[in-house]
mmCIF file of C-alpha atoms in Angstrom:
data_model
loop_
_atom_site.group_PDB
_atom_site.id
_atom_site.type_symbol
_atom_site.label_atom_id
_atom_site.label_comp_id
_atom_site.label_asym_id
_atom_site.label_seq_id
_atom_site.Cartn_x
_atom_site.Cartn_y
_atom_site.Cartn_z
ATOM 1 C CA ARG A 1 0.000 0.000 0.000
ATOM 2 C CA GLU A 2 1.482 3.333 -1.072
ATOM 3 C CA ALA A 3 2.035 5.670 1.871
ATOM 4 C CA ALA A 4 1.555 9.400 2.308
ATOM 5 C CA PRO A 5 3.859 11.566 4.485
ATOM 6 C CA PRO A 6 3.940 10.290 8.090
ATOM 7 C CA THR A 7 3.825 12.124 11.388
ATOM 8 C CA LYS A 8 5.488 11.378 14.722
ATOM 9 C CA LYS A 9 3.493 10.716 17.862
ATOM 10 C CA GLY A 10 5.592 11.415 20.926
ATOM 11 C CA GLU A 11 5.313 12.610 24.495
ATOM 12 C CA GLU A 12 2.565 10.074 24.990
ATOM 13 C CA PRO A 13 1.564 9.003 28.527
ATOM 14 C CA ALA A 14 2.707 5.623 29.754
ATOM 15 C CA ALA A 15 0.619 3.640 27.197
ATOM 16 C CA ILE A 16 2.800 4.245 24.101
ATOM 17 C CA PRO A 17 5.957 6.286 24.765
ATOM 18 C CA ASP A 18 6.856 6.841 21.117
ATOM 19 C CA SER A 19 5.131 5.734 17.905
ATOM 20 C CA ILE A 20 4.837 6.646 14.223
ATOM 21 C CA CYS A 21 1.603 7.295 12.347
ATOM 22 C CA VAL A 22 1.519 6.657 8.570
ATOM 23 C CA GLN A 23 -1.361 7.538 6.271
ATOM 24 C CA SER A 24 -1.842 5.523 3.080
ATOM 25 C CA MET A 25 -3.181 6.722 -0.229
ATOM 26 C CA ASP A 26 -6.462 4.840 0.341
ATOM 27 C CA GLY A 27 -7.178 6.594 3.648
ATOM 28 C CA GLN A 28 -5.736 4.070 6.086
ATOM 29 C CA ILE A 29 -3.920 5.441 9.143
ATOM 30 C CA ALA A 30 -1.512 2.925 10.687
ATOM 31 C CA PHE A 31 0.323 3.221 14.007
ATOM 32 C CA PHE A 32 3.754 1.625 14.394
ATOM 33 C CA ASP A 33 5.893 0.970 17.436
ATOM 34 C CA HIS A 34 9.338 0.697 15.860
ATOM 35 C CA GLN A 35 8.827 -2.132 13.323
ATOM 36 C CA LYS A 36 5.656 -3.498 14.869
ATOM 37 C CA LEU A 37 2.220 -2.557 13.509
ATOM 38 C CA LEU A 38 -0.035 -1.733 16.452
ATOM 39 C CA PHE A 39 -3.308 -1.188 14.582
ATOM 40 C CA ALA A 40 -4.730 0.507 11.481
ATOM 41 C CA ARG A 41 -7.942 2.430 10.924
ATOM 42 C CA PHE A 42 -9.645 3.977 7.905
ATOM 43 C CA ILE A 43 -10.882 7.577 7.772
ATOM 44 C CA PRO A 44 -14.605 7.757 6.854
ATOM 45 C CA GLN A 45 -15.014 7.769 3.097
ATOM 46 C CA ALA A 46 -17.285 10.824 3.288
ATOM 47 C CA GLU A 47 -14.285 12.840 4.506
ATOM 48 C CA PHE A 48 -11.534 11.249 2.418
ATOM 49 C CA LEU A 49 -10.524 11.711 -1.208
ATOM 50 C CA VAL A 50 -6.750 12.147 -1.111
ATOM 51 C CA PRO A 51 -4.392 12.068 1.891
ATOM 52 C CA GLY A 52 -4.123 15.318 3.795
ATOM 53 C CA HIS A 53 -1.689 16.699 6.334
ATOM 54 C CA LEU A 54 -1.253 14.970 9.695
ATOM 55 C CA LEU A 55 -0.424 16.733 12.969
ATOM 56 C CA TYR A 56 -0.150 15.184 16.434
ATOM 57 C CA VAL A 57 -1.089 17.522 19.306
ATOM 58 C CA SER A 58 0.326 16.089 22.525
ATOM 59 C CA SER A 59 -1.596 18.411 24.866
ATOM 60 C CA ILE A 60 -4.922 16.877 23.812
ATOM 61 C CA ASP A 61 -3.511 13.494 22.635
ATOM 62 C CA SER A 62 -5.155 13.927 19.234
ATOM 63 C CA ILE A 63 -4.329 13.844 15.536
ATOM 64 C CA VAL A 64 -5.476 16.744 13.345
ATOM 65 C CA THR A 65 -5.856 16.329 9.588
ATOM 66 C CA ASN A 66 -7.631 18.050 6.728
ATOM 67 C CA SER A 67 -10.373 16.417 4.687
ATOM 68 C CA SER A 68 -11.564 16.598 1.098
ATOM 69 C CA THR A 69 -14.462 18.788 2.290
ATOM 70 C CA ASN A 70 -11.991 21.603 3.133
ATOM 71 C CA SER A 71 -12.351 21.041 6.863
ATOM 72 C CA LEU A 72 -10.047 20.360 9.787
ATOM 73 C CA LEU A 73 -10.751 17.089 11.618
ATOM 74 C CA CYS A 74 -9.516 16.260 15.099
ATOM 75 C CA TYR A 75 -9.470 12.582 16.145
ATOM 76 C CA LYS A 76 -8.646 11.513 19.678
ATOM 77 C CA TYR A 77 -6.027 8.783 19.918
ATOM 78 C CA SER A 78 -8.531 6.765 21.951
ATOM 79 C CA THR A 79 -10.899 6.974 18.970
ATOM 80 C CA PHE A 80 -8.356 5.167 16.794
ATOM 81 C CA VAL A 81 -7.867 2.531 19.480
ATOM 82 C CA ASN A 82 -11.571 1.863 20.023
ATOM 83 C CA ALA A 83 -12.801 2.188 16.410
ATOM 84 C CA THR A 84 -12.815 -1.536 15.672
ATOM 85 C CA GLY A 85 -15.539 -1.006 13.085
ATOM 86 C CA SER A 86 -13.161 0.875 10.763
ATOM 87 C CA THR A 87 -10.429 -1.752 10.371
ATOM 88 C CA SER A 88 -11.125 -2.198 6.650
ATOM 89 C CA LYS A 89 -12.009 0.183 3.844
ATOM 90 C CA ASP A 90 -15.398 -1.452 3.320
ATOM 91 C CA GLN A 91 -16.259 -0.823 6.960
ATOM 92 C CA ALA A 92 -15.470 2.898 6.770
ATOM 93 C CA PRO A 93 -18.719 4.880 7.123
ATOM 94 C CA LYS A 94 -20.248 5.862 3.808
ATOM 95 C CA ALA A 95 -23.660 6.520 2.335
ATOM 96 C CA ASP A 96 -25.753 3.366 1.981
ATOM 97 C CA VAL A 97 -26.806 3.035 -1.668
ATOM 98 C CA PRO A 98 -29.115 -0.017 -2.121
ATOM 99 C CA VAL A 99 -29.166 -1.846 -5.441
ATOM 100 C CA GLU A 100 -32.410 -2.585 -7.256
ATOM 101 C CA GLY A 101 -33.246 -6.286 -7.167
ATOM 102 C CA ASP A 102 -31.327 -6.939 -3.947
ATOM 103 C CA SER A 103 -32.964 -9.484 -1.671
ATOM 104 C CA THR A 104 -32.630 -7.087 1.215
ATOM 105 C CA PHE A 105 -35.268 -4.770 -0.300
ATOM 106 C CA THR A 106 -38.723 -4.843 1.306
ATOM 107 C CA THR A 107 -41.902 -4.442 -0.733
ATOM 108 C CA THR A 108 -44.761 -2.549 0.872
ATOM 109 C CA THR A 109 -48.436 -3.000 0.215
ATOM 110 C CA GLY A 110 -48.462 -0.001 -2.104
ATOM 111 C CA GLY A 111 -45.895 -1.601 -4.394
ATOM 112 C CA SER A 112 -43.036 0.773 -3.468
ATOM 113 C CA ARG A 113 -39.622 -0.657 -2.532
ATOM 114 C CA ILE A 114 -37.639 0.570 0.458
ATOM 115 C CA ALA A 115 -34.114 -0.329 1.630
ATOM 116 C CA PRO A 116 -33.344 -1.536 5.145
ATOM 117 C CA THR A 117 -31.279 0.570 7.548
ATOM 118 C CA ALA A 118 -27.509 0.595 7.526
ATOM 119 C CA ALA A 119 -27.389 -1.367 10.783
ATOM 120 C CA ALA A 120 -29.415 -4.193 9.242
ATOM 121 C CA ASN A 121 -26.932 -4.452 6.338
ATOM 122 C CA ARG A 122 -23.949 -4.847 8.677
ATOM 123 C CA GLY A 123 -22.628 -8.305 9.349
ATOM 124 C CA PRO A 124 -21.846 -9.602 12.794
ATOM 125 C CA ASP A 125 -18.192 -8.498 12.421
ATOM 126 C CA GLN A 126 -19.097 -4.875 11.580
ATOM 127 C CA THR A 127 -20.818 -3.856 14.778
ATOM 128 C CA GLY A 128 -17.774 -2.133 16.363
ATOM 129 C CA LYS A 129 -17.370 1.585 16.908
ATOM 130 C CA ARG A 130 -16.848 3.768 13.884
ATOM 131 C CA MET A 131 -14.368 6.596 13.376
ATOM 132 C CA SER A 132 -15.869 9.955 14.324
ATOM 133 C CA PRO A 133 -13.940 13.219 14.853
ATOM 134 C CA ASP A 134 -13.833 14.944 18.207
ATOM 135 C CA TRP A 135 -14.460 18.269 16.431
ATOM 136 C CA THR A 136 -14.452 19.697 12.911
ATOM 137 C CA PHE A 137 -13.669 23.184 11.656
ATOM 138 C CA ASN A 138 -14.645 24.346 8.149
ATOM 139 C CA VAL A 139 -11.913 26.421 6.483
ATOM 140 C CA GLY A 140 -13.440 26.557 2.986
ATOM 141 C CA GLU A 141 -10.184 26.213 1.023
ATOM 142 C CA ASP A 142 -7.314 23.809 0.453
ATOM 143 C CA ILE A 143 -4.841 23.451 3.298
ATOM 144 C CA MET A 144 -1.158 24.010 2.491
ATOM 145 C CA ASP A 145 0.205 23.055 5.928
ATOM 146 C CA ILE A 146 -0.813 22.430 9.560
ATOM 147 C CA ILE A 147 1.365 23.130 12.589
ATOM 148 C CA CYS A 148 0.855 23.628 16.324
ATOM 149 C CA CYS A 149 2.395 26.465 18.305
ATOM 150 C CA GLN A 150 1.934 28.582 21.402
ATOM 151 C CA MET A 151 0.537 32.002 20.489
ATOM 152 C CA GLU A 152 -0.042 33.355 23.993
ATOM 153 C CA LYS A 153 2.348 33.674 26.886
ATOM 154 C CA PRO A 154 2.105 30.927 29.513
ATOM 155 C CA PRO A 155 -0.050 31.927 32.485
ATOM 156 C CA THR A 156 1.775 33.078 35.587
ATOM 157 C CA THR A 157 1.270 30.868 38.633
ATOM 158 C CA SER A 158 1.105 32.261 42.144
ATOM 159 C CA SER A 159 3.241 30.931 44.944
ATOM 160 C CA SER A 160 0.147 29.534 46.693
ATOM 161 C CA SER A 161 -0.804 27.432 43.671
ATOM 162 C CA SER A 162 0.726 23.983 43.811
ATOM 163 C CA ARG A 163 -0.248 22.881 40.307
ATOM 164 C CA LYS A 164 1.417 24.428 37.293
ATOM 165 C CA LYS A 165 -1.049 25.260 34.526
ATOM 166 C CA GLU A 166 0.105 24.102 31.116
ATOM 167 C CA PRO A 167 0.035 26.722 28.308
ATOM 168 C CA GLU A 168 -2.664 26.274 25.717
ATOM 169 C CA ILE A 169 -1.519 25.054 22.307
ATOM 170 C CA ASP A 170 -2.967 26.567 19.125
ATOM 171 C CA ILE A 171 -3.389 24.806 15.797
ATOM 172 C CA VAL A 172 -2.335 26.906 12.783
ATOM 173 C CA ALA A 173 -3.759 25.876 9.391
ATOM 174 C CA LEU A 174 -2.410 27.639 6.314
ATOM 175 C CA GLY A 175 -4.957 27.880 3.504
ATOM 176 C CA GLU A 176 -4.329 29.054 -0.027
ATOM 177 C CA HIS A 177 -5.168 32.668 0.835
ATOM 178 C CA THR A 178 -6.088 32.600 4.556
ATOM 179 C CA LEU A 179 -4.276 31.787 7.779
ATOM 180 C CA PHE A 180 -6.459 30.120 10.439
ATOM 181 C CA VAL A 181 -5.469 29.875 14.113
ATOM 182 C CA VAL A 182 -7.726 27.410 15.935
ATOM 183 C CA LYS A 183 -7.770 26.612 19.627
ATOM 184 C CA GLN A 184 -7.283 23.030 20.734
ATOM 185 C CA ASP A 185 -11.033 22.727 21.426
ATOM 186 C CA GLY A 186 -11.875 23.536 17.764
ATOM 187 C CA THR A 187 -12.910 27.199 18.162
ATOM 188 C CA LEU A 188 -11.399 29.953 16.031
ATOM 189 C CA ARG A 189 -8.891 32.238 17.727
ATOM 190 C CA PHE A 190 -8.339 34.483 14.703
ATOM 191 C CA ASN A 191 -7.775 34.359 10.950
ATOM 192 C CA LYS A 192 -5.810 36.570 8.586
ATOM 193 C CA ARG A 193 -6.373 37.069 4.868
ATOM 194 C CA MET A 194 -3.266 36.901 2.674
ATOM 195 C CA ASP A 195 -2.865 39.092 -0.412
ATOM 196 C CA VAL A 196 -1.089 36.379 -2.434
ATOM 197 C CA ALA A 197 -1.146 32.588 -2.641
ATOM 198 C CA THR A 198 0.778 30.822 0.114
ATOM 199 C CA SER A 199 3.138 27.845 -0.089
ATOM 200 C CA SER A 200 4.442 26.812 3.362
ATOM 201 C CA LEU A 201 4.371 27.541 7.084
ATOM 202 C CA CYS A 202 6.774 27.302 10.022
ATOM 203 C CA ALA A 203 6.690 28.259 13.729
ATOM 204 C CA PHE A 204 9.622 29.106 15.980
ATOM 205 C CA PRO A 205 9.892 30.143 19.650
ATOM 206 C CA VAL A 206 10.761 33.687 20.727
ATOM 207 C CA ALA A 207 12.531 33.750 24.087
ATOM 208 C CA LYS A 208 11.750 37.385 24.907
ATOM 209 C CA LYS A 209 7.974 37.035 24.778
ATOM 210 C CA LYS A 210 7.880 33.324 25.760
ATOM 211 C CA ALA A 211 5.616 32.548 22.807
ATOM 212 C CA ASP A 212 5.906 31.498 19.177
ATOM 213 C CA ASN A 213 6.107 33.486 15.972
ATOM 214 C CA PHE A 214 5.497 31.884 12.599
ATOM 215 C CA ILE A 215 6.787 32.264 9.060
ATOM 216 C CA VAL A 216 4.501 32.257 6.014
ATOM 217 C CA CYS A 217 5.996 31.730 2.527
ATOM 218 C CA THR A 218 4.186 32.811 -0.643
ATOM 219 C CA HIS A 219 4.252 32.114 -4.383
ATOM 220 C CA THR A 220 5.885 35.519 -4.930
ATOM 221 C CA ASN A 221 9.095 34.207 -3.251
ATOM 222 C CA ALA A 222 8.312 36.244 -0.136
ATOM 223 C CA LEU A 223 9.076 35.125 3.418
ATOM 224 C CA MET A 224 6.938 36.914 6.032
ATOM 225 C CA VAL A 225 7.379 36.730 9.813
ATOM 226 C CA PHE A 226 4.207 37.203 11.877
ATOM 227 C CA SER A 227 3.596 37.732 15.566
ATOM 228 C CA GLU A 228 -0.069 36.737 15.748
ATOM 229 C CA LYS A 229 -1.703 39.161 13.235
ATOM 230 C CA THR A 230 1.197 41.624 13.086
ATOM 231 C CA LEU A 231 3.719 41.431 10.246
ATOM 232 C CA GLU A 232 7.120 41.817 11.922
ATOM 233 C CA TRP A 233 9.451 41.322 8.940
ATOM 234 C CA SER A 234 9.335 40.491 5.266
ATOM 235 C CA ALA A 235 12.042 39.465 2.797
ATOM 236 C CA ASN A 236 12.283 38.068 -0.722
ATOM 237 C CA MET A 237 14.117 34.911 -1.750
ATOM 238 C CA SER A 238 15.525 33.903 -5.107
ATOM 239 C CA ALA A 239 12.937 31.100 -5.499
ATOM 240 C CA MET A 240 9.645 30.011 -3.960
ATOM 241 C CA PRO A 241 10.153 28.266 -0.572
ATOM 242 C CA LEU A 242 8.418 24.897 -0.328
ATOM 243 C CA ARG A 243 9.542 24.068 3.227
ATOM 244 C CA VAL A 244 11.200 26.241 5.866
ATOM 245 C CA ALA A 245 12.555 25.618 9.361
ATOM 246 C CA VAL A 246 14.260 27.805 11.950
ATOM 247 C CA THR A 247 17.283 26.233 13.636
ATOM 248 C CA LYS A 248 20.719 26.907 15.110
ATOM 249 C CA ILE A 249 23.726 26.352 12.836
ATOM 250 C CA GLY A 250 27.027 26.443 14.638
ATOM 251 C CA LYS A 251 26.865 29.322 17.073
ATOM 252 C CA VAL A 252 24.353 31.311 15.026
ATOM 253 C CA GLU A 253 20.758 31.095 16.197
ATOM 254 C CA GLY A 254 17.699 31.920 14.126
ATOM 255 C CA MET A 255 18.982 30.509 10.832
ATOM 256 C CA ILE A 256 16.217 29.823 8.309
ATOM 257 C CA VAL A 257 16.731 26.659 6.259
ATOM 258 C CA ALA A 258 14.589 26.583 3.119
ATOM 259 C CA ILE A 259 13.940 24.086 0.329
ATOM 260 C CA CYS A 260 12.885 25.984 -2.811
ATOM 261 C CA ASP A 261 11.042 24.977 -5.959
ATOM 262 C CA ASP A 262 14.242 25.152 -8.034
ATOM 263 C CA GLY A 263 15.721 22.252 -6.034
ATOM 264 C CA THR A 264 18.097 24.302 -3.892
ATOM 265 C CA ILE A 265 18.568 24.153 -0.121
ATOM 266 C CA SER A 266 19.728 27.388 1.481
ATOM 267 C CA ALA A 267 20.468 28.685 4.969
ATOM 268 C CA ASN A 268 19.381 32.292 5.433
ATOM 269 C CA TYR A 269 19.101 34.862 8.162
ATOM 270 C CA LEU A 270 17.037 38.017 8.488
ATOM 271 C CA GLY A 271 18.400 41.461 9.190
ATOM 272 C CA THR A 272 21.523 43.327 8.138
ATOM 273 C CA ASP A 273 25.156 43.396 9.241
ATOM 274 C CA PRO A 274 26.143 46.252 11.560
ATOM 275 C CA ALA A 275 27.851 49.158 9.812
ATOM 276 C CA SER A 276 31.621 49.132 10.257
ATOM 277 C CA ASN A 277 31.893 52.902 9.684
ATOM 278 C CA PRO A 278 28.828 54.572 11.147
ATOM 279 C CA VAL A 279 27.758 57.879 9.647
ATOM 280 C CA GLN A 280 28.958 60.837 11.700
ATOM 281 C CA LEU A 281 26.384 63.456 12.593
ATOM 282 C CA LEU A 282 27.024 66.846 11.023
ATOM 283 C CA GLU A 283 27.056 69.982 13.118
ATOM 284 C CA SER A 284 23.687 71.632 13.024
ATOM 285 C CA LYS A 285 23.554 75.303 12.059
ATOM 286 C CA ASP A 286 20.925 77.894 12.867
ATOM 287 C CA LEU A 287 18.681 78.745 9.936
ATOM 288 C CA ASP A 288 18.858 82.256 8.478
ATOM 289 C CA TYR A 289 15.170 83.043 8.092
ATOM 290 C CA ALA A 290 15.839 86.484 6.568
ATOM 291 C CA ALA A 291 17.887 84.921 3.734
ATOM 292 C CA ILE A 292 15.153 82.293 3.183
ATOM 293 C CA ASP A 293 12.491 85.018 2.859
ATOM 294 C CA GLU A 294 14.664 86.992 0.442
ATOM 295 C CA GLU A 295 15.227 83.958 -1.785
ATOM 296 C CA HIS A 296 11.519 83.162 -1.678
ATOM 297 C CA ARG A 297 10.597 86.696 -2.855
ATOM 298 C CA ARG A 298 13.196 86.547 -5.631
ATOM 299 C CA LEU A 299 11.862 83.250 -6.940
ATOM 300 C CA GLN A 300 8.286 84.557 -6.836
ATOM 301 C CA GLN A 301 9.272 87.566 -8.950
ATOM 302 C CA GLN A 302 10.959 85.342 -11.518
ATOM 303 C CA ILE A 303 7.908 83.087 -11.722
ATOM 304 C CA LYS A 304 5.547 86.058 -12.070
ATOM 305 C CA LYS A 305 7.700 87.624 -14.806
ATOM 306 C CA ALA A 306 7.837 84.367 -16.757
ATOM 307 C CA VAL A 307 4.044 83.943 -16.586
ATOM 308 C CA THR A 308 3.121 87.525 -17.621
ATOM 309 C CA THR A 309 5.690 88.220 -20.360
ATOM 310 C CA GLY A 310 5.556 84.805 -21.971
ATOM 311 C CA LYS A 311 8.042 83.521 -24.508
ATOM 312 C CA GLU A 312 9.744 86.129 -26.692
ATOM 313 C CA GLU A 313 9.577 85.555 -30.427
ATOM 314 C CA PRO A 314 12.796 85.739 -32.474
ATOM 315 C CA LYS A 315 13.392 89.063 -34.200
ATOM 316 C CA ASP A 316 14.481 87.567 -37.542
ATOM 317 C CA LEU A 317 11.015 86.178 -38.169
ATOM 318 C CA LEU A 318 9.182 86.502 -41.483
ATOM 319 C CA ARG A 319 5.573 87.374 -40.730
ATOM 320 C CA VAL A 320 2.784 86.652 -43.265
ATOM 321 C CA GLN A 321 -0.644 88.304 -43.238
ATOM 322 C CA ILE A 322 -3.401 87.754 -45.825
ATOM 323 C CA ASP A 323 -6.332 90.085 -46.526
ATOM 324 C CA PRO A 324 -9.097 88.067 -48.264
ATOM 325 C CA PRO A 325 -11.589 89.714 -50.634
ATOM 326 C CA LEU A 326 -14.557 91.331 -48.949
ATOM 327 C CA SER A 327 -17.621 89.107 -48.549
ATOM 328 C CA GLY A 328 -21.153 90.125 -49.415
ATOM 329 C CA ARG A 329 -20.365 91.082 -53.006
ATOM 330 C CA PRO A 330 -22.267 89.458 -55.884
ATOM 331 C CA PRO A 331 -20.447 86.510 -57.449
ATOM 332 C CA GLN A 332 -17.843 87.551 -60.015
ATOM 333 C CA PRO A 333 -15.645 85.482 -62.329
ATOM 334 C CA GLY A 334 -12.497 86.829 -60.608
ATOM 335 C CA CYS A 335 -11.369 88.091 -57.187
ATOM 336 C CA THR A 336 -8.214 89.547 -55.648
ATOM 337 C CA ALA A 337 -6.600 88.984 -52.246
ATOM 338 C CA THR A 338 -3.618 90.761 -50.725
ATOM 339 C CA ILE A 339 -0.629 89.249 -48.913
ATOM 340 C CA HIS A 340 1.708 91.230 -46.646
ATOM 341 C CA LEU A 341 5.241 90.003 -45.877
ATOM 342 C CA ALA A 342 7.275 91.702 -43.106
ATOM 343 C CA TYR A 343 10.818 90.875 -42.056
ATOM 344 C CA GLY A 344 11.943 91.941 -38.564
ATOM 345 C CA ALA A 345 15.723 91.561 -38.801
ATOM 346 C CA SER A 346 17.667 94.801 -38.229
ATOM 347 C CA ASN A 347 20.613 94.432 -40.596
ATOM 348 C CA VAL A 348 20.026 91.386 -42.808
ATOM 349 C CA GLU A 349 17.708 91.113 -45.791
ATOM 350 C CA VAL A 350 16.016 87.923 -46.940
ATOM 351 C CA LYS A 351 16.297 86.860 -50.586
ATOM 352 C CA ASN A 352 14.476 84.597 -53.045
ATOM 353 C CA VAL A 353 11.206 84.255 -51.151
ATOM 354 C CA VAL A 354 8.870 81.858 -53.006
ATOM 355 C CA ILE A 355 5.088 81.942 -52.401
ATOM 356 C CA THR A 356 3.119 78.892 -53.620
ATOM 357 C CA LEU A 357 -0.643 79.216 -53.928
ATOM 358 C CA GLY A 358 -3.248 76.455 -53.820
ATOM 359 C CA SER A 359 -7.046 76.560 -53.695
ATOM 360 C CA PRO A 360 -9.947 74.095 -54.053
ATOM 361 C CA GLU A 361 -12.041 73.947 -57.224
ATOM 362 C CA PRO A 362 -13.654 75.914 -58.819
ATOM 363 C CA ILE A 363 -11.219 78.662 -57.688
ATOM 364 C CA PHE A 364 -7.873 78.776 -59.502
ATOM 365 C CA PRO A 365 -4.982 81.210 -58.858
ATOM 366 C CA ASP A 366 -3.733 83.150 -61.838
ATOM 367 C CA GLN A 367 -0.122 82.598 -60.718
ATOM 368 C CA PRO A 368 0.453 79.327 -58.843
ATOM 369 C CA SER A 369 3.899 80.521 -57.758
ATOM 370 C CA ILE A 370 5.317 83.981 -57.018
ATOM 371 C CA VAL A 371 9.022 84.783 -56.497
ATOM 372 C CA ILE A 372 10.099 87.826 -54.478
ATOM 373 C CA PRO A 373 13.774 88.709 -55.152
ATOM 374 C CA SER A 374 14.431 90.290 -51.733
ATOM 375 C CA ILE A 375 12.808 91.785 -48.658
ATOM 376 C CA PRO A 376 14.870 94.492 -46.899
ATOM 377 C CA ALA A 377 15.478 94.409 -43.134
ATOM 378 C CA ASN A 378 12.745 96.013 -41.040
ATOM 379 C CA ASP A 379 10.567 96.380 -44.148
ATOM 380 C CA SER A 380 7.408 94.850 -45.594
ATOM 381 C CA VAL A 381 6.159 93.890 -49.064
ATOM 382 C CA THR A 382 2.542 93.833 -50.275
ATOM 383 C CA ILE A 383 1.625 91.601 -53.221
ATOM 384 C CA PRO A 384 -1.836 91.234 -54.827
ATOM 385 C CA LEU A 385 -3.061 87.745 -55.574
ATOM 386 C CA ALA A 386 -5.542 87.212 -58.387
ATOM 387 C CA PHE A 387 -7.957 84.244 -58.478
ATOM 388 C CA THR A 388 -10.410 83.131 -61.160
ATOM 389 C CA VAL A 389 -13.722 81.435 -60.445
ATOM 390 C CA GLN A 390 -14.774 78.898 -63.118
ATOM 391 C CA THR A 391 -18.440 78.031 -62.773
ATOM 392 C CA ASP A 392 -19.197 74.417 -63.563
ATOM 393 C CA SER A 393 -22.366 72.461 -62.754
ATOM 394 C CA THR A 394 -20.403 69.294 -62.032
ATOM 395 C CA VAL A 395 -18.389 70.810 -59.191
ATOM 396 C CA LEU A 396 -19.923 70.620 -55.741
ATOM 397 C CA PRO A 397 -19.440 73.546 -53.347
ATOM 398 C CA SER A 398 -17.096 72.979 -50.402
ATOM 399 C CA SER A 399 -19.677 74.419 -47.978
ATOM 400 C CA LEU A 400 -23.242 75.739 -48.030
#
């Protein structure tokens, strides 16, 4: 039978000091003591499609897994021991679907056929207890990882109290886009929505606050450190982390070991190296407010002058002005317009000025091109332009 990733069951009371739990691809969960198989149980078929994550919580002696219905399931270890009715896959609870023509059908007086109850269909060897979770929690999305950690500080015990109260353990389930923190009794402590898709999860203890922080990795190669809902630090990696763990390497604590999607294993640390040459503080000087006001007034005058005067045109510019024929006259076969050319240079004349005329039909210029030999500096030239109107019934007017 092909196996899914196992989980370790330790810190057990005197019954089983240390054992290994292995989940198979068909939904069987087997418990081993070294090389000896203790027992095996099947998860109910209504909750199983493919193997999910397994997490052993020692404080409640339970195994937490995720189901195909996008829910968290918590099974007591005693449930696995006592569920003798789930030792085979056929005995796992499922919907009873009777088959037409089966001898176990009962015919009523009205001719309808009904199926017997599920208990009547069980054989004498199937009357044991069935697998049922201690609690369920609906997350509504696929689970990427499940871990347990201590979010809150351990309670302080008074000197008069003889019994030491154990800190409560939280179950952290990482969904595709949401982080769920569930108490060990199955109630929600808090959840946090992620902006991007997540890939893996890891928790590590923080000595100063006597609680755990956790690391969330995303598909954008980001590694984010959270303290409950607060984002404490964020960094980018060269590839997407698939698994991360915080450990001590040599004498350096807080090293982050990551396995990435490109097949590399890297040891990383957060933060920066201390500066060897710290920046020296410069001597502070008193501000000269009178000089600041003077510079401010000067800049305002420059801005005002630039806005009012505008951009100056070049002096050596050839200006052209056209006086069209007066409107309102009766239509005539010819008309004359006037063009004025002025040159603003002070000491240079412009030569060989060519004027090219063009007009839509039925108006035609008498001279399509006019050549002016020269225009003196600071002088103007006036030239008449003659046009002829050729009436033709086939030509449409340009406007009405």
